[in-house]
Amino acid sequence: MQNGRIGIARGLLLLGLLLFPAVARSQSQAPQTVRDCENCPEMVMLPRGTFTMGVPPGEEERETVPVDVRGRSSPQTRITIAPGLAMAARPVTRGEFAAFVAATGYAPGTGCWTFVNSGNSYEYLERPGLSWRDPGYPQADNHPVVCVSWEDANAYAEWLSRRTGRVYRLPSEAEWEYAARAGTAGPRFWGDANSQACQYANVADLTLASALNLDRRPQFSFRCNDGFVYTAPVGSFRPNQFGLYDMLGNVWQWTMDCLNPDLSGQTGDGAARTTGDCATRMMRGGSWSHLPWYVRAGNRARGHAADRFSFAGFRLVRER
């Protein structure tokens, strides 16, 4: 994100698959899943593998990324993900988060940055009365929880760890990107066709543009209809090759890493970077409201750890 606290919001105003057999699952091979408790997220065991983190030369130009934000997803780095890591098949839902709040009495703060239509333009405003229970648009319990801060996400992970005796946490940027790519090397795991996005993700599409009277040009919307204006129930679209849903689109996802301006210093084991600006944390994946260039496996955004967004949630990983 630009300028820390509201970079996603301000940034929005600026504007063939290659498989690695060592890590890509066959489309016909069912992923191995685990669930440690009632209301716990379903987890998918990730295969061990090595991948290239970051975007290759030329991708940002082809994707019309604004010049002033290019270079954040470089230099490319080879990362090896060890066996034993599981990732949530879907983002944490509002119902799952509600179970945590009911069990612990945890009280997330209110106030949420939300998407508004401002005269045929893209704009975000912070509205003090909004919360995860009311993000400013209708949701059901099977939708991804939004208006939750990085701190809220960590509180949920700590509760789940205590409840199950397992280590649950936010993924590192590297772990998230490995899972999002799922053995592919392009911007999106489904391929290059802009019109295919709505089979795999809830994105800024013609449905959103029509409902809110937004710009319909290709640089502002995917050329398809996904049927949802705001968030969609998790798992509504096709999974990627690892059996993970909503890795791109629907909601941005918090990661463990502190803000660093690019990938310099990223370690080869995929560990989170815990130095840098740790009041600001990295987010991945894009959302239902963000321009196509945001919705890429290698794209990096950022948000202040205490802020909440109506277009951002989280998913967890579980260690061995």
Tab-separated table of C-alpha atoms in Angstrom:
chain	number	residue	atom	x	y	z
A	1	MET	CA	0.000	0.000	0.000
A	2	GLN	CA	1.147	3.560	-0.567
A	3	ASN	CA	1.831	5.798	2.430
A	4	GLY	CA	1.230	3.008	4.905
A	5	ARG	CA	-2.239	3.442	6.359
A	6	ILE	CA	-4.365	3.876	3.235
A	7	GLY	CA	-2.107	2.827	0.376
A	8	ILE	CA	-4.575	0.368	-1.158
A	9	ALA	CA	-7.250	3.033	-1.161
A	10	ARG	CA	-5.086	5.736	-2.678
A	11	GLY	CA	-3.371	3.335	-5.044
A	12	LEU	CA	-6.706	2.438	-6.588
A	13	LEU	CA	-7.103	5.986	-7.729
A	14	LEU	CA	-3.969	5.697	-9.916
A	15	LEU	CA	-5.519	4.320	-12.437
A	16	GLY	CA	-0.237	-19.752	-21.022
A	17	LEU	CA	0.357	-21.411	-17.693
A	18	LEU	CA	3.838	-22.739	-17.008
A	19	LEU	CA	3.745	-25.652	-14.556
A	20	PHE	CA	6.590	-26.950	-12.400
A	21	PRO	CA	5.926	-30.700	-12.055
A	22	ALA	CA	7.734	-30.852	-8.692
A	23	VAL	CA	5.010	-28.847	-6.971
A	24	ALA	CA	1.907	-28.777	-9.193
A	25	ARG	CA	-0.827	-31.259	-8.336
A	26	SER	CA	-2.689	-33.073	-11.062
A	27	GLN	CA	-6.124	-31.568	-11.604
A	28	SER	CA	-7.612	-34.999	-10.831
A	29	GLN	CA	-5.680	-35.478	-7.574
A	30	ALA	CA	-7.712	-34.459	-4.539
A	31	PRO	CA	-5.797	-32.369	-2.003
A	32	GLN	CA	-5.164	-33.796	1.456
A	33	THR	CA	-7.252	-31.815	3.935
A	34	VAL	CA	-7.478	-31.628	7.735
A	35	ARG	CA	-9.814	-29.892	10.177
A	36	ASP	CA	-8.751	-29.775	13.829
A	37	CYS	CA	-12.031	-28.786	15.465
A	38	GLU	CA	-15.610	-27.780	14.870
A	39	ASN	CA	-15.627	-24.299	13.335
A	40	CYS	CA	-11.901	-24.604	12.588
A	41	PRO	CA	-10.943	-23.724	8.998
A	42	GLU	CA	-10.415	-26.642	6.636
A	43	MET	CA	-6.694	-26.865	5.898
A	44	VAL	CA	-4.977	-28.149	2.748
A	45	MET	CA	-1.585	-29.819	3.077
A	46	LEU	CA	0.832	-28.028	0.757
A	47	PRO	CA	3.358	-30.105	-1.184
A	48	ARG	CA	7.019	-29.436	-0.627
A	49	GLY	CA	8.464	-27.442	-3.483
A	50	THR	CA	10.726	-24.726	-4.839
A	51	PHE	CA	9.446	-21.738	-6.773
A	52	THR	CA	10.515	-18.309	-7.968
A	53	MET	CA	9.062	-15.530	-5.815
A	54	GLY	CA	8.461	-12.152	-7.435
A	55	VAL	CA	7.485	-11.029	-10.908
A	56	PRO	CA	9.574	-11.518	-14.053
A	57	PRO	CA	10.773	-8.605	-16.187
A	58	GLY	CA	8.017	-7.210	-18.380
A	59	GLU	CA	5.022	-8.372	-16.323
A	60	GLU	CA	4.333	-5.015	-14.725
A	61	GLU	CA	4.513	-3.229	-18.061
A	62	ARG	CA	2.124	-5.724	-19.686
A	63	GLU	CA	-0.259	-5.421	-16.737
A	64	THR	CA	-0.194	-1.589	-16.887
A	65	VAL	CA	1.061	-1.255	-13.329
A	66	PRO	CA	1.591	2.460	-12.586
A	67	VAL	CA	5.234	3.403	-13.026
A	68	ASP	CA	5.576	4.801	-9.510
A	69	VAL	CA	4.699	1.460	-7.871
A	70	ARG	CA	6.740	-0.845	-10.084
A	71	GLY	CA	9.652	-2.787	-8.648
A	72	ARG	CA	8.040	-3.748	-5.335
A	73	SER	CA	7.874	-7.414	-6.375
A	74	SER	CA	11.543	-7.772	-7.302
A	75	PRO	CA	14.228	-9.006	-7.338
A	76	GLN	CA	13.037	-12.529	-8.035
A	77	THR	CA	14.184	-15.051	-5.432
A	78	ARG	CA	14.197	-18.846	-5.365
A	79	ILE	CA	12.264	-20.130	-2.338
A	80	THR	CA	11.938	-23.662	-0.983
A	81	ILE	CA	8.855	-24.491	1.082
A	82	ALA	CA	9.447	-27.379	3.492
A	83	PRO	CA	6.925	-30.215	3.897
A	84	GLY	CA	4.356	-30.193	6.665
A	85	LEU	CA	2.776	-26.795	6.062
A	86	ALA	CA	-0.995	-26.583	5.665
A	87	MET	CA	-2.932	-23.575	4.396
A	88	ALA	CA	-6.608	-22.788	4.848
A	89	ALA	CA	-8.578	-23.846	1.811
A	90	ARG	CA	-10.578	-20.623	2.029
A	91	PRO	CA	-10.357	-17.250	3.757
A	92	VAL	CA	-11.667	-17.185	7.326
A	93	THR	CA	-15.419	-16.663	7.192
A	94	ARG	CA	-17.601	-14.306	9.141
A	95	GLY	CA	-19.143	-17.317	10.878
A	96	GLU	CA	-15.744	-18.689	11.931
A	97	PHE	CA	-14.698	-15.292	13.234
A	98	ALA	CA	-18.022	-14.946	15.080
A	99	ALA	CA	-17.324	-18.239	16.883
A	100	PHE	CA	-14.008	-16.814	18.074
A	101	VAL	CA	-15.647	-13.597	19.304
A	102	ALA	CA	-18.393	-15.547	21.099
A	103	ALA	CA	-15.903	-17.889	22.793
A	104	THR	CA	-13.431	-15.243	23.940
A	105	GLY	CA	-15.328	-11.972	24.266
A	106	TYR	CA	-12.758	-10.402	21.962
A	107	ALA	CA	-13.907	-6.954	20.850
A	108	PRO	CA	-12.502	-5.831	17.500
A	109	GLY	CA	-12.556	-2.090	17.090
A	110	THR	CA	-14.888	-0.251	14.781
A	111	GLY	CA	-14.101	1.949	11.827
A	112	CYS	CA	-13.405	0.567	8.386
A	113	TRP	CA	-12.108	1.860	5.075
A	114	THR	CA	-14.835	1.136	2.541
A	115	PHE	CA	-15.379	1.414	-1.193
A	116	VAL	CA	-17.747	4.152	-2.350
A	117	ASN	CA	-18.949	5.395	-5.713
A	118	SER	CA	-17.911	9.004	-6.152
A	119	GLY	CA	-19.130	10.283	-9.475
A	120	ASN	CA	-17.968	7.451	-11.720
A	121	SER	CA	-14.604	7.241	-9.941
A	122	TYR	CA	-12.932	4.918	-7.484
A	123	GLU	CA	-12.677	6.196	-3.921
A	124	TYR	CA	-12.291	4.819	-0.395
A	125	LEU	CA	-13.344	6.543	2.797
A	126	GLU	CA	-12.968	5.575	6.439
A	127	ARG	CA	-16.384	5.205	8.054
A	128	PRO	CA	-16.247	5.050	11.874
A	129	GLY	CA	-19.495	3.111	12.342
A	130	LEU	CA	-18.596	0.088	10.221
A	131	SER	CA	-17.293	-3.198	11.597
A	132	TRP	CA	-16.858	-6.869	10.727
A	133	ARG	CA	-20.548	-7.334	11.581
A	134	ASP	CA	-21.592	-4.528	9.238
A	135	PRO	CA	-19.015	-3.666	6.551
A	136	GLY	CA	-21.429	-1.445	4.638
A	137	TYR	CA	-22.882	-4.144	2.384
A	138	PRO	CA	-24.792	-7.416	2.954
A	139	GLN	CA	-22.900	-10.523	4.052
A	140	ALA	CA	-23.792	-14.007	5.286
A	141	ASP	CA	-21.755	-16.212	7.619
A	142	ASN	CA	-20.187	-18.046	4.653
A	143	HIS	CA	-18.661	-14.823	3.289
A	144	PRO	CA	-15.065	-13.905	4.133
A	145	VAL	CA	-14.803	-11.797	7.261
A	146	VAL	CA	-13.736	-8.230	6.449
A	147	CYS	CA	-13.076	-5.066	8.446
A	148	VAL	CA	-10.545	-7.013	10.518
A	149	SER	CA	-7.094	-5.651	11.221
A	150	TRP	CA	-3.788	-7.514	11.180
A	151	GLU	CA	-3.993	-7.465	14.963
A	152	ASP	CA	-7.497	-9.011	14.891
A	153	ALA	CA	-6.257	-11.760	12.570
A	154	ASN	CA	-3.402	-12.604	14.929
A	155	ALA	CA	-5.761	-12.724	17.906
A	156	TYR	CA	-7.899	-15.258	16.025
A	157	ALA	CA	-4.825	-17.350	15.148
A	158	GLU	CA	-3.623	-17.346	18.771
A	159	TRP	CA	-7.060	-18.507	19.978
A	160	LEU	CA	-7.141	-21.297	17.403
A	161	SER	CA	-3.656	-22.394	18.453
A	162	ARG	CA	-4.691	-22.584	22.110
A	163	ARG	CA	-7.869	-24.429	21.228
A	164	THR	CA	-6.241	-27.096	19.050
A	165	GLY	CA	-2.720	-27.403	20.437
A	166	ARG	CA	-1.392	-26.719	16.936
A	167	VAL	CA	0.498	-23.660	15.692
A	168	TYR	CA	-1.803	-21.502	13.571
A	169	ARG	CA	-0.539	-18.193	12.208
A	170	LEU	CA	-0.694	-15.834	9.269
A	171	PRO	CA	1.348	-16.988	6.276
A	172	SER	CA	4.557	-15.308	5.262
A	173	GLU	CA	4.513	-13.468	1.953
A	174	ALA	CA	6.597	-16.240	0.425
A	175	GLU	CA	4.311	-19.007	1.701
A	176	TRP	CA	1.272	-17.117	0.445
A	177	GLU	CA	2.775	-16.585	-3.022
A	178	TYR	CA	3.853	-20.221	-3.278
A	179	ALA	CA	0.296	-21.301	-2.500
A	180	ALA	CA	-1.251	-18.729	-4.844
A	181	ARG	CA	0.943	-19.712	-7.769
A	182	ALA	CA	0.403	-23.436	-7.172
A	183	GLY	CA	3.089	-24.399	-9.645
A	184	THR	CA	2.413	-21.636	-12.189
A	185	ALA	CA	4.640	-18.723	-13.147
A	186	GLY	CA	2.238	-16.233	-14.731
A	187	PRO	CA	0.384	-13.322	-13.122
A	188	ARG	CA	-2.653	-15.499	-12.317
A	189	PHE	CA	-2.954	-19.233	-11.805
A	190	TRP	CA	-5.768	-19.566	-14.369
A	191	GLY	CA	-3.749	-18.140	-17.266
A	192	ASP	CA	-3.566	-14.957	-19.296
A	193	ALA	CA	-7.132	-14.548	-20.555
A	194	ASN	CA	-8.794	-11.579	-18.848
A	195	SER	CA	-12.228	-12.978	-19.650
A	196	GLN	CA	-11.546	-16.207	-17.687
A	197	ALA	CA	-11.115	-14.444	-14.356
A	198	CYS	CA	-14.765	-14.807	-13.314
A	199	GLN	CA	-14.546	-18.595	-13.391
A	200	TYR	CA	-11.868	-18.488	-10.690
A	201	ALA	CA	-12.285	-15.295	-8.685
A	202	ASN	CA	-14.564	-12.554	-7.436
A	203	VAL	CA	-12.944	-9.507	-9.015
A	204	ALA	CA	-13.670	-5.981	-10.189
A	205	ASP	CA	-15.687	-7.050	-13.206
A	206	LEU	CA	-18.599	-5.909	-15.355
A	207	THR	CA	-21.031	-6.942	-12.604
A	208	LEU	CA	-19.429	-4.443	-10.231
A	209	ALA	CA	-19.078	-1.777	-12.908
A	210	SER	CA	-22.738	-2.063	-13.918
A	211	ALA	CA	-24.080	-2.095	-10.356
A	212	LEU	CA	-22.078	0.931	-9.221
A	213	ASN	CA	-21.811	2.747	-12.564
A	214	LEU	CA	-18.027	2.501	-12.700
A	215	ASP	CA	-15.558	2.716	-15.560
A	216	ARG	CA	-15.920	-0.312	-17.839
A	217	ARG	CA	-12.671	0.059	-19.758
A	218	PRO	CA	-10.326	-2.975	-19.653
A	219	GLN	CA	-7.776	-1.314	-17.380
A	220	PHE	CA	-10.512	-0.815	-14.781
A	221	SER	CA	-12.418	-4.097	-14.929
A	222	PHE	CA	-12.038	-7.721	-15.967
A	223	ARG	CA	-14.004	-8.492	-19.123
A	224	CYS	CA	-16.497	-10.908	-17.556
A	225	ASN	CA	-19.349	-11.168	-15.045
A	226	ASP	CA	-18.782	-13.024	-11.766
A	227	GLY	CA	-22.291	-12.335	-10.445
A	228	PHE	CA	-21.226	-10.584	-7.214
A	229	VAL	CA	-21.018	-6.884	-6.496
A	230	TYR	CA	-19.284	-7.175	-3.116
A	231	THR	CA	-17.845	-10.262	-1.378
A	232	ALA	CA	-18.893	-13.741	-2.488
A	233	PRO	CA	-19.327	-16.818	-0.286
A	234	VAL	CA	-15.900	-18.410	0.112
A	235	GLY	CA	-15.247	-21.230	-2.331
A	236	SER	CA	-17.762	-19.968	-4.914
A	237	PHE	CA	-15.229	-20.207	-7.740
A	238	ARG	CA	-12.829	-22.809	-9.060
A	239	PRO	CA	-9.790	-23.611	-6.891
A	240	ASN	CA	-6.205	-23.395	-8.022
A	241	GLN	CA	-3.996	-26.413	-8.677
A	242	PHE	CA	-3.338	-26.911	-4.938
A	243	GLY	CA	-7.054	-27.025	-4.139
A	244	LEU	CA	-7.129	-23.526	-2.614
A	245	TYR	CA	-10.051	-21.164	-3.189
A	246	ASP	CA	-10.080	-17.374	-3.411
A	247	MET	CA	-6.306	-16.988	-3.455
A	248	LEU	CA	-6.882	-14.127	-5.868
A	249	GLY	CA	-9.825	-11.764	-5.591
A	250	ASN	CA	-12.691	-11.655	-3.088
A	251	VAL	CA	-10.577	-10.122	-0.279
A	252	TRP	CA	-7.020	-8.993	0.283
A	253	GLN	CA	-5.259	-11.268	2.768
A	254	TRP	CA	-2.965	-10.177	5.582
A	255	THR	CA	0.463	-11.815	5.828
A	256	MET	CA	2.950	-11.921	8.696
A	257	ASP	CA	5.648	-9.793	7.034
A	258	CYS	CA	6.632	-6.288	8.026
A	259	LEU	CA	6.754	-3.678	5.283
A	260	ASN	CA	9.877	-3.765	3.138
A	261	PRO	CA	9.954	-1.769	-0.099
A	262	ASP	CA	10.903	-4.742	-2.284
A	263	LEU	CA	12.019	-8.375	-2.043
A	264	SER	CA	15.660	-7.622	-1.255
A	265	GLY	CA	16.718	-9.678	1.748
A	266	GLN	CA	14.034	-12.343	1.341
A	267	THR	CA	15.440	-15.621	2.686
A	268	GLY	CA	15.373	-18.799	0.641
A	269	ASP	CA	13.349	-20.729	3.227
A	270	GLY	CA	10.298	-18.495	2.807
A	271	ALA	CA	10.283	-17.169	6.373
A	272	ALA	CA	8.428	-13.952	7.129
A	273	ARG	CA	10.526	-10.803	7.251
A	274	THR	CA	10.126	-9.395	10.759
A	275	THR	CA	12.336	-6.353	10.271
A	276	GLY	CA	11.410	-3.154	8.495
A	277	ASP	CA	8.321	-1.069	9.211
A	278	CYS	CA	6.440	-3.480	11.466
A	279	ALA	CA	3.616	-1.026	12.168
A	280	THR	CA	2.710	-1.744	8.536
A	281	ARG	CA	2.134	-5.277	7.232
A	282	MET	CA	1.968	-6.826	3.800
A	283	MET	CA	-1.246	-7.902	2.080
A	284	ARG	CA	-1.747	-10.146	-0.922
A	285	GLY	CA	-4.320	-11.258	-3.476
A	286	GLY	CA	-6.469	-8.320	-4.563
A	287	SER	CA	-10.192	-8.070	-3.947
A	288	TRP	CA	-13.694	-7.726	-5.340
A	289	SER	CA	-13.098	-4.004	-5.905
A	290	HIS	CA	-9.536	-3.628	-7.152
A	291	LEU	CA	-8.258	-3.010	-10.654
A	292	PRO	CA	-6.944	-5.968	-12.698
A	293	TRP	CA	-3.279	-5.095	-12.208
A	294	TYR	CA	-3.673	-5.537	-8.457
A	295	VAL	CA	-5.031	-9.082	-8.791
A	296	ARG	CA	-1.795	-10.962	-9.447
A	297	ALA	CA	0.059	-13.681	-7.564
A	298	GLY	CA	3.229	-11.590	-7.340
A	299	ASN	CA	1.683	-8.252	-6.454
A	300	ARG	CA	2.433	-6.800	-3.011
A	301	ALA	CA	0.307	-4.296	-1.099
A	302	ARG	CA	0.486	-2.981	2.436
A	303	GLY	CA	-1.700	-1.704	5.249
A	304	HIS	CA	-1.250	-0.336	8.735
A	305	ALA	CA	-1.567	-3.214	11.197
A	306	ALA	CA	-4.319	-1.482	13.158
A	307	ASP	CA	-6.459	-0.483	10.166
A	308	ARG	CA	-9.479	-2.332	8.812
A	309	PHE	CA	-10.782	-2.512	5.259
A	310	SER	CA	-14.094	-3.658	3.800
A	311	PHE	CA	-12.114	-5.425	1.087
A	312	ALA	CA	-9.566	-7.229	3.277
A	313	GLY	CA	-9.636	-10.397	5.395
A	314	PHE	CA	-7.197	-13.221	6.053
A	315	ARG	CA	-6.449	-16.929	5.918
A	316	LEU	CA	-4.113	-18.966	8.103
A	317	VAL	CA	-1.426	-21.578	7.805
A	318	ARG	CA	-0.836	-24.431	10.239
A	319	GLU	CA	2.616	-25.685	11.015
A	320	ARG	CA	3.390	-29.395	11.350
